[in-house]
Amino acid sequence: MVQLTLALRLLVIAVISTVTTSRVAAAQAADLITTYRGACDGSAAIALDRDRFAVADDDSNVLNVYRTGHEAAILELNLDQFLEAPKKKKPGPDGKPVFKEADIEGAARIGDRIYWIGSHGRDSDGNAEPGRSRLFATRIVSHPDGPRLEPVKPGAYAALRESMLDDPKLKPLRLSKAFGPDEKKGPAPEAKKGFNIEGLAATPEGGLLIGFRNPRPGKEAIVIPLSNPADVVDAGKKPVFGNPKWLDLEGRGIRSIEWINNVYVIVAGPHGKAEESDIKPPFALFTWSGTDKKPRMMKKIKLPDDFAPEAVFEIPGSPNMMVLSDDGTDKCKDADKSRKSFRALTIPAPK
């Protein structure tokens, strides 16, 4: 009887293990769409290990950690205080302060450190939002229950845009005109020639590439290399920029960029609303060597018609990568956190 009971226990454990493994494998299978809850906009994301990834929502200052294939976040890291986020005039329903979002739009991993970047743009009405000028880092910390995140002190760097505007190498980009630093009200981020950072990628040399959704001089997307991100974030040193690069994405701007299998994968999309874009299709994926001007469109990848890709990252130990959708409709944004959701599409990574 004891042996029979032991055998049954082992059988149950084996079944549970098989089901769990199957779920994770299925979540990483190509062409599978999975829904995750707790946020509407998967605006930036990065893998922590094979089974977990961190996501920024551009409507809050919270980083959510998910286990692949499981809807609910398993960890949250609130960065309101760390980012010194400005308070909104109106408190929340509970009377507590509500903080303005840093509009986190890009993530890049170098070793155990993840860099995150805000849009550095104005709000949708063209008003200046200093709290969106943030470049900061989190560190991946080992834990028996899985990797966790902690912010890298002393804090976020808030003068990146001003350094860009002052750098002689970047003057041909006319970034000052795109942002209007001396104007109380300037171009909105999604205006024809607005200012909007949405991409961040690690380089093989240990630097970062900063990708712009807007502006697009000559209808070409731009990336700006940053060679000393650790000095900037850790010690507040002056950013050292490389020569900018212009990319022909057929009129699209950069929504996300990631170094995967010795090539950059770019999520490209319109500078404004997709439904108002003349570019067909409005969204597309490209691969880029890092040197050529004309990235190659990944024509075999077909995105669902209602999918608005905003972030891409490599799944470690897998032949696949994950693309997240911005599902931030007004209905979703107004919902309680438990009812917010975004989708993730698993597709083959470049070989």
Short mmCIF file of C-alpha atoms in Angstrom, two decimals:
data_model
loop_
_atom_site.label_atom_id
_atom_site.label_comp_id
_atom_site.label_asym_id
_atom_site.label_seq_id
_atom_site.Cartn_x
_atom_site.Cartn_y
_atom_site.Cartn_z
CA MET A 1 0.00 0.00 0.00
CA VAL A 2 2.85 2.37 0.87
CA GLN A 3 4.56 1.57 -2.41
CA LEU A 4 1.30 2.17 -4.32
CA THR A 5 0.80 5.54 -2.60
CA LEU A 6 4.39 6.55 -3.37
CA ALA A 7 3.93 5.51 -7.00
CA LEU A 8 0.77 7.60 -7.28
CA ARG A 9 2.55 10.63 -5.80
CA LEU A 10 5.40 10.28 -8.27
CA LEU A 11 2.90 9.97 -11.11
CA VAL A 12 1.10 13.17 -10.02
CA ILE A 13 4.41 15.06 -9.76
CA ALA A 14 5.44 13.84 -13.20
CA VAL A 15 2.13 14.94 -14.72
CA ILE A 16 2.31 18.39 -13.11
CA SER A 17 5.92 18.79 -14.29
CA THR A 18 4.98 17.74 -17.81
CA VAL A 19 2.03 20.15 -17.94
CA THR A 20 4.13 23.05 -16.64
CA THR A 21 6.93 22.34 -19.09
CA SER A 22 4.42 22.02 -21.93
CA ARG A 23 2.87 25.38 -21.07
CA VAL A 24 6.23 27.14 -21.12
CA ALA A 25 7.22 25.41 -24.34
CA ALA A 26 3.90 26.31 -25.93
CA ALA A 27 4.27 29.93 -24.86
CA GLN A 28 7.61 30.00 -26.64
CA ALA A 29 6.38 28.22 -29.75
CA ALA A 30 6.50 30.35 -32.89
CA ASP A 31 3.37 32.21 -34.05
CA LEU A 32 1.66 31.93 -30.65
CA ILE A 33 -0.13 34.94 -29.16
CA THR A 34 -0.37 35.13 -25.36
CA THR A 35 -2.26 37.69 -23.27
CA TYR A 36 -0.67 39.20 -20.16
CA ARG A 37 -2.53 41.26 -17.57
CA GLY A 38 -1.72 44.30 -15.44
CA ALA A 39 -0.83 46.79 -18.19
CA CYS A 40 -2.17 47.95 -21.56
CA ASP A 41 1.03 49.04 -23.29
CA GLY A 42 3.94 46.66 -23.63
CA SER A 43 6.13 49.64 -24.48
CA ALA A 44 9.53 48.17 -23.53
CA ALA A 45 10.62 44.70 -22.46
CA ILE A 46 13.64 42.48 -21.91
CA ALA A 47 14.22 38.87 -20.92
CA LEU A 48 15.57 38.11 -17.43
CA ASP A 49 16.06 34.42 -18.21
CA ARG A 50 14.46 31.82 -20.46
CA ASP A 51 11.14 31.87 -18.59
CA ARG A 52 10.81 35.42 -17.23
CA PHE A 53 10.76 38.89 -18.72
CA ALA A 54 10.30 42.46 -17.48
CA VAL A 55 7.90 44.92 -19.08
CA ALA A 56 7.53 48.69 -18.84
CA ASP A 57 4.14 50.29 -19.32
CA ASP A 58 4.39 53.83 -20.72
CA ASP A 59 1.35 54.85 -18.64
CA SER A 60 3.00 54.17 -15.27
CA ASN A 61 6.37 53.97 -13.56
CA VAL A 62 5.98 50.31 -12.64
CA LEU A 63 8.07 47.48 -14.09
CA ASN A 64 6.19 44.20 -14.17
CA VAL A 65 7.91 40.81 -14.28
CA TYR A 66 6.04 37.96 -15.98
CA ARG A 67 6.60 34.25 -16.29
CA THR A 68 6.23 33.18 -19.91
CA GLY A 69 2.77 31.77 -20.57
CA HIS A 70 1.26 33.02 -17.29
CA GLU A 71 -1.15 35.96 -17.44
CA ALA A 72 -0.47 37.68 -14.12
CA ALA A 73 2.70 39.53 -13.16
CA ILE A 74 4.76 37.72 -10.54
CA LEU A 75 6.70 40.81 -9.40
CA GLU A 76 6.28 44.58 -9.52
CA LEU A 77 8.86 47.33 -9.07
CA ASN A 78 7.39 50.80 -8.48
CA LEU A 79 9.84 53.50 -9.54
CA ASP A 80 7.85 56.67 -8.73
CA GLN A 81 10.25 57.76 -5.99
CA PHE A 82 13.41 56.53 -7.68
CA LEU A 83 12.62 58.46 -10.86
CA GLU A 84 11.59 61.54 -8.88
CA ALA A 85 8.39 61.57 -10.90
CA PRO A 86 6.41 64.82 -10.69
CA LYS A 87 3.06 64.62 -8.93
CA LYS A 88 -0.18 65.15 -10.80
CA LYS A 89 -2.38 67.98 -9.58
CA LYS A 90 -5.29 65.68 -8.81
CA PRO A 91 -4.81 62.91 -6.19
CA GLY A 92 -6.14 59.40 -6.68
CA PRO A 93 -9.54 58.13 -5.47
CA ASP A 94 -7.90 57.15 -2.17
CA GLY A 95 -6.57 60.66 -1.67
CA LYS A 96 -2.95 59.59 -2.19
CA PRO A 97 -0.64 61.38 -4.67
CA VAL A 98 -0.61 60.20 -8.28
CA PHE A 99 2.63 60.55 -10.18
CA LYS A 100 3.18 61.47 -13.81
CA GLU A 101 4.61 58.72 -15.98
CA ALA A 102 8.19 58.73 -17.27
CA ASP A 103 6.82 57.33 -20.54
CA ILE A 104 9.32 54.45 -20.55
CA GLU A 105 9.72 53.33 -24.16
CA GLY A 106 12.95 51.35 -24.53
CA ALA A 107 15.04 48.71 -22.74
CA ALA A 108 18.45 47.17 -23.37
CA ARG A 109 20.39 44.60 -21.40
CA ILE A 110 24.17 44.63 -20.87
CA GLY A 111 25.27 41.83 -18.53
CA ASP A 112 23.16 41.89 -15.37
CA ARG A 113 22.13 45.50 -16.00
CA ILE A 114 19.06 46.70 -17.90
CA TYR A 115 18.96 50.27 -19.22
CA TRP A 116 15.57 51.94 -19.62
CA ILE A 117 14.77 55.17 -21.44
CA GLY A 118 11.82 57.55 -21.40
CA SER A 119 10.46 59.16 -24.56
CA HIS A 120 12.06 62.52 -23.66
CA GLY A 121 9.14 64.09 -25.52
CA ARG A 122 6.29 66.43 -24.73
CA ASP A 123 2.79 65.28 -23.88
CA SER A 124 0.11 64.80 -26.52
CA ASP A 125 -0.90 68.48 -26.22
CA GLY A 126 2.65 69.72 -26.77
CA ASN A 127 3.28 70.66 -23.14
CA ALA A 128 6.76 70.10 -21.71
CA GLU A 129 6.98 67.09 -19.38
CA PRO A 130 10.38 67.11 -17.60
CA GLY A 131 9.59 63.78 -15.92
CA ARG A 132 9.85 62.01 -19.27
CA SER A 133 13.54 62.89 -19.61
CA ARG A 134 14.91 59.81 -17.88
CA LEU A 135 17.69 57.33 -18.62
CA PHE A 136 18.20 54.83 -15.80
CA ALA A 137 19.19 51.28 -15.03
CA THR A 138 18.03 48.31 -13.01
CA ARG A 139 20.12 45.36 -11.93
CA ILE A 140 19.09 41.71 -12.18
CA VAL A 141 19.52 40.08 -8.78
CA SER A 142 19.53 36.32 -8.22
CA HIS A 143 16.91 34.91 -5.85
CA PRO A 144 15.78 31.37 -4.99
CA ASP A 145 12.34 32.17 -6.44
CA GLY A 146 13.77 33.59 -9.65
CA PRO A 147 15.54 36.77 -10.78
CA ARG A 148 14.45 40.11 -9.37
CA LEU A 149 15.11 43.74 -10.26
CA GLU A 150 16.54 46.54 -8.18
CA PRO A 151 17.21 50.12 -9.31
CA VAL A 152 20.81 51.19 -9.84
CA LYS A 153 21.60 54.18 -7.65
CA PRO A 154 22.12 57.10 -7.38
CA GLY A 155 19.17 57.65 -9.74
CA ALA A 156 18.03 58.51 -13.24
CA TYR A 157 19.93 60.79 -15.60
CA ALA A 158 17.72 63.70 -16.67
CA ALA A 159 19.86 65.76 -19.08
CA LEU A 160 20.22 63.40 -22.05
CA ARG A 161 18.04 65.43 -24.43
CA GLU A 162 19.84 68.68 -23.64
CA SER A 163 23.17 66.98 -24.30
CA MET A 164 21.84 65.80 -27.66
CA LEU A 165 20.67 69.29 -28.60
CA ASP A 166 24.10 70.75 -27.78
CA ASP A 167 26.25 68.11 -29.50
CA PRO A 168 27.76 69.43 -32.79
CA LYS A 169 27.67 65.94 -34.37
CA LEU A 170 23.91 65.83 -33.95
CA LYS A 171 23.10 69.32 -35.30
CA PRO A 172 22.20 67.97 -38.79
CA LEU A 173 19.29 66.11 -37.18
CA ARG A 174 17.65 69.42 -36.20
CA LEU A 175 16.48 67.97 -32.91
CA SER A 176 16.01 71.44 -31.43
CA LYS A 177 13.36 72.21 -34.01
CA ALA A 178 11.64 68.89 -33.29
CA PHE A 179 11.39 69.58 -29.55
CA GLY A 180 11.37 73.37 -29.33
CA PRO A 181 13.30 73.75 -26.04
CA ASP A 182 12.58 77.48 -25.73
CA GLU A 183 8.86 77.10 -26.34
CA LYS A 184 6.31 76.60 -23.58
CA LYS A 185 4.22 74.63 -26.02
CA GLY A 186 5.92 72.76 -28.84
CA PRO A 187 5.38 69.89 -31.28
CA ALA A 188 3.58 66.88 -29.84
CA PRO A 189 5.56 63.61 -29.98
CA GLU A 190 3.35 62.19 -32.73
CA ALA A 191 3.25 65.39 -34.79
CA LYS A 192 4.82 65.28 -38.23
CA LYS A 193 8.15 66.54 -36.91
CA GLY A 194 7.88 65.92 -33.18
CA PHE A 195 10.46 64.48 -30.75
CA ASN A 196 9.95 60.91 -29.53
CA ILE A 197 12.50 58.28 -28.43
CA GLU A 198 11.14 54.73 -28.48
CA GLY A 199 14.06 52.38 -29.12
CA LEU A 200 17.07 51.31 -27.07
CA ALA A 201 19.51 48.53 -27.92
CA ALA A 202 22.79 47.22 -26.55
CA THR A 203 25.73 47.23 -28.94
CA PRO A 204 28.37 44.47 -29.12
CA GLU A 205 30.89 47.03 -27.81
CA GLY A 206 28.94 47.63 -24.60
CA GLY A 207 27.27 50.89 -25.61
CA LEU A 208 23.70 51.76 -26.50
CA LEU A 209 21.82 52.72 -29.63
CA ILE A 210 19.00 55.22 -29.13
CA GLY A 211 16.24 54.88 -31.72
CA PHE A 212 13.78 57.62 -32.65
CA ARG A 213 10.17 57.25 -33.67
CA ASN A 214 10.27 60.96 -34.41
CA PRO A 215 11.69 63.09 -36.01
CA ARG A 216 12.41 61.40 -39.35
CA PRO A 217 14.52 63.82 -41.38
CA GLY A 218 13.96 63.12 -45.05
CA LYS A 219 11.47 60.42 -43.95
CA GLU A 220 14.38 58.34 -42.63
CA ALA A 221 14.61 56.93 -39.12
CA ILE A 222 17.56 57.90 -36.96
CA VAL A 223 19.67 56.15 -34.33
CA ILE A 224 22.24 57.80 -32.08
CA PRO A 225 25.05 55.75 -30.47
CA LEU A 226 25.85 56.36 -26.79
CA SER A 227 29.24 54.92 -25.89
CA ASN A 228 29.34 55.51 -22.10
CA PRO A 229 25.95 54.61 -20.58
CA ALA A 230 27.41 53.34 -17.28
CA ASP A 231 29.32 56.60 -16.70
CA VAL A 232 26.20 58.61 -17.46
CA VAL A 233 23.87 56.64 -15.17
CA ASP A 234 26.31 55.87 -12.35
CA ALA A 235 28.21 59.14 -12.13
CA GLY A 236 26.18 61.67 -14.11
CA LYS A 237 29.02 62.18 -16.58
CA LYS A 238 28.48 63.89 -19.91
CA PRO A 239 27.11 61.54 -22.57
CA VAL A 240 29.49 60.64 -25.37
CA PHE A 241 27.54 60.29 -28.60
CA GLY A 242 28.73 58.72 -31.82
CA ASN A 243 27.83 59.80 -35.32
CA PRO A 244 24.10 59.41 -35.98
CA LYS A 245 22.82 56.97 -38.56
CA TRP A 246 19.92 57.43 -40.98
CA LEU A 247 17.90 54.34 -41.82
CA ASP A 248 15.50 53.79 -44.71
CA LEU A 249 12.48 52.11 -43.11
CA GLU A 250 10.21 53.26 -45.94
CA GLY A 251 8.94 56.27 -44.01
CA ARG A 252 8.51 54.54 -40.68
CA GLY A 253 10.11 55.47 -37.38
CA ILE A 254 11.66 53.13 -34.79
CA ARG A 255 9.33 51.61 -32.19
CA SER A 256 11.86 49.12 -30.80
CA ILE A 257 15.35 47.85 -31.61
CA GLU A 258 17.23 44.84 -30.21
CA TRP A 259 20.53 43.05 -30.93
CA ILE A 260 19.57 39.42 -31.67
CA ASN A 261 21.83 36.75 -33.18
CA ASN A 262 24.44 39.26 -34.40
CA VAL A 263 21.94 41.53 -36.10
CA TYR A 264 19.64 44.34 -34.98
CA VAL A 265 15.92 43.60 -35.16
CA ILE A 266 13.87 46.77 -35.63
CA VAL A 267 10.17 47.20 -35.00
CA ALA A 268 9.17 50.03 -37.32
CA GLY A 269 5.94 51.99 -37.38
CA PRO A 270 4.36 55.32 -38.28
CA HIS A 271 5.28 58.50 -36.40
CA GLY A 272 1.58 59.07 -35.65
CA LYS A 273 -1.51 56.92 -35.36
CA ALA A 274 -1.48 53.75 -37.43
CA GLU A 275 -5.01 54.25 -38.70
CA GLU A 276 -4.03 57.66 -40.09
CA SER A 277 -0.84 56.47 -41.79
CA ASP A 278 -0.41 56.32 -45.56
CA ILE A 279 2.29 53.65 -45.13
CA LYS A 280 1.10 50.11 -45.87
CA PRO A 281 1.47 48.09 -43.83
CA PRO A 282 1.94 50.65 -41.06
CA PHE A 283 4.10 48.27 -39.00
CA ALA A 284 6.93 46.04 -40.18
CA LEU A 285 9.97 44.21 -38.81
CA PHE A 286 13.44 44.77 -40.23
CA THR A 287 16.92 43.38 -39.69
CA TRP A 288 19.92 45.71 -39.79
CA SER A 289 23.63 44.96 -39.76
CA GLY A 290 24.45 48.18 -37.93
CA THR A 291 26.32 49.67 -40.89
CA ASP A 292 24.18 49.61 -44.03
CA LYS A 293 21.62 52.34 -44.65
CA LYS A 294 18.87 50.09 -45.97
CA PRO A 295 17.68 47.51 -43.40
CA ARG A 296 16.01 44.39 -44.79
CA MET A 297 12.31 43.88 -44.19
CA MET A 298 11.38 40.54 -42.64
CA LYS A 299 8.73 39.83 -45.25
CA LYS A 300 8.00 36.31 -44.02
CA ILE A 301 6.77 37.69 -40.69
CA LYS A 302 3.07 38.49 -40.88
CA LEU A 303 1.72 40.54 -38.00
CA PRO A 304 -1.99 40.32 -37.11
CA ASP A 305 -3.97 43.28 -38.50
CA ASP A 306 -4.91 44.56 -35.03
CA PHE A 307 -1.42 44.08 -33.57
CA ALA A 308 0.50 47.31 -32.78
CA PRO A 309 4.09 46.16 -32.06
CA GLU A 310 5.97 48.28 -29.53
CA ALA A 311 8.74 46.06 -28.13
CA VAL A 312 10.87 43.12 -29.23
CA PHE A 313 13.32 40.99 -27.28
CA GLU A 314 15.22 37.74 -27.62
CA ILE A 315 14.11 34.65 -25.70
CA PRO A 316 17.35 33.18 -24.27
CA GLY A 317 18.04 29.55 -25.13
CA SER A 318 15.34 29.61 -27.78
CA PRO A 319 15.25 30.11 -31.57
CA ASN A 320 12.45 32.63 -31.04
CA MET A 321 11.89 36.24 -30.06
CA MET A 322 8.85 37.95 -28.53
CA VAL A 323 7.03 41.03 -29.83
CA LEU A 324 4.66 42.96 -27.55
CA SER A 325 1.64 44.95 -28.69
CA ASP A 326 0.49 48.36 -27.51
CA ASP A 327 -3.13 47.52 -26.70
CA GLY A 328 -3.76 50.79 -24.88
CA THR A 329 -7.26 51.68 -25.98
CA ASP A 330 -9.13 54.27 -23.93
CA LYS A 331 -11.24 51.46 -22.45
CA CYS A 332 -8.13 49.55 -21.37
CA LYS A 333 -6.39 52.59 -19.91
CA ASP A 334 -9.47 53.47 -17.83
CA ALA A 335 -9.87 49.95 -16.45
CA ASP A 336 -8.62 48.67 -13.10
CA LYS A 337 -5.13 47.20 -13.25
CA SER A 338 -6.45 43.65 -12.99
CA ARG A 339 -8.48 44.22 -16.16
CA LYS A 340 -5.72 45.81 -18.22
CA SER A 341 -3.99 43.55 -20.75
CA PHE A 342 -1.56 43.43 -23.66
CA ARG A 343 -0.60 40.69 -26.11
CA ALA A 344 2.70 39.05 -26.91
CA LEU A 345 3.52 37.32 -30.19
CA THR A 346 6.31 34.71 -30.30
CA ILE A 347 8.00 34.50 -33.71
CA PRO A 348 11.23 33.01 -35.10
CA ALA A 349 14.33 35.12 -34.49
CA PRO A 350 16.78 35.82 -37.32
CA LYS A 351 19.26 32.96 -37.78
#
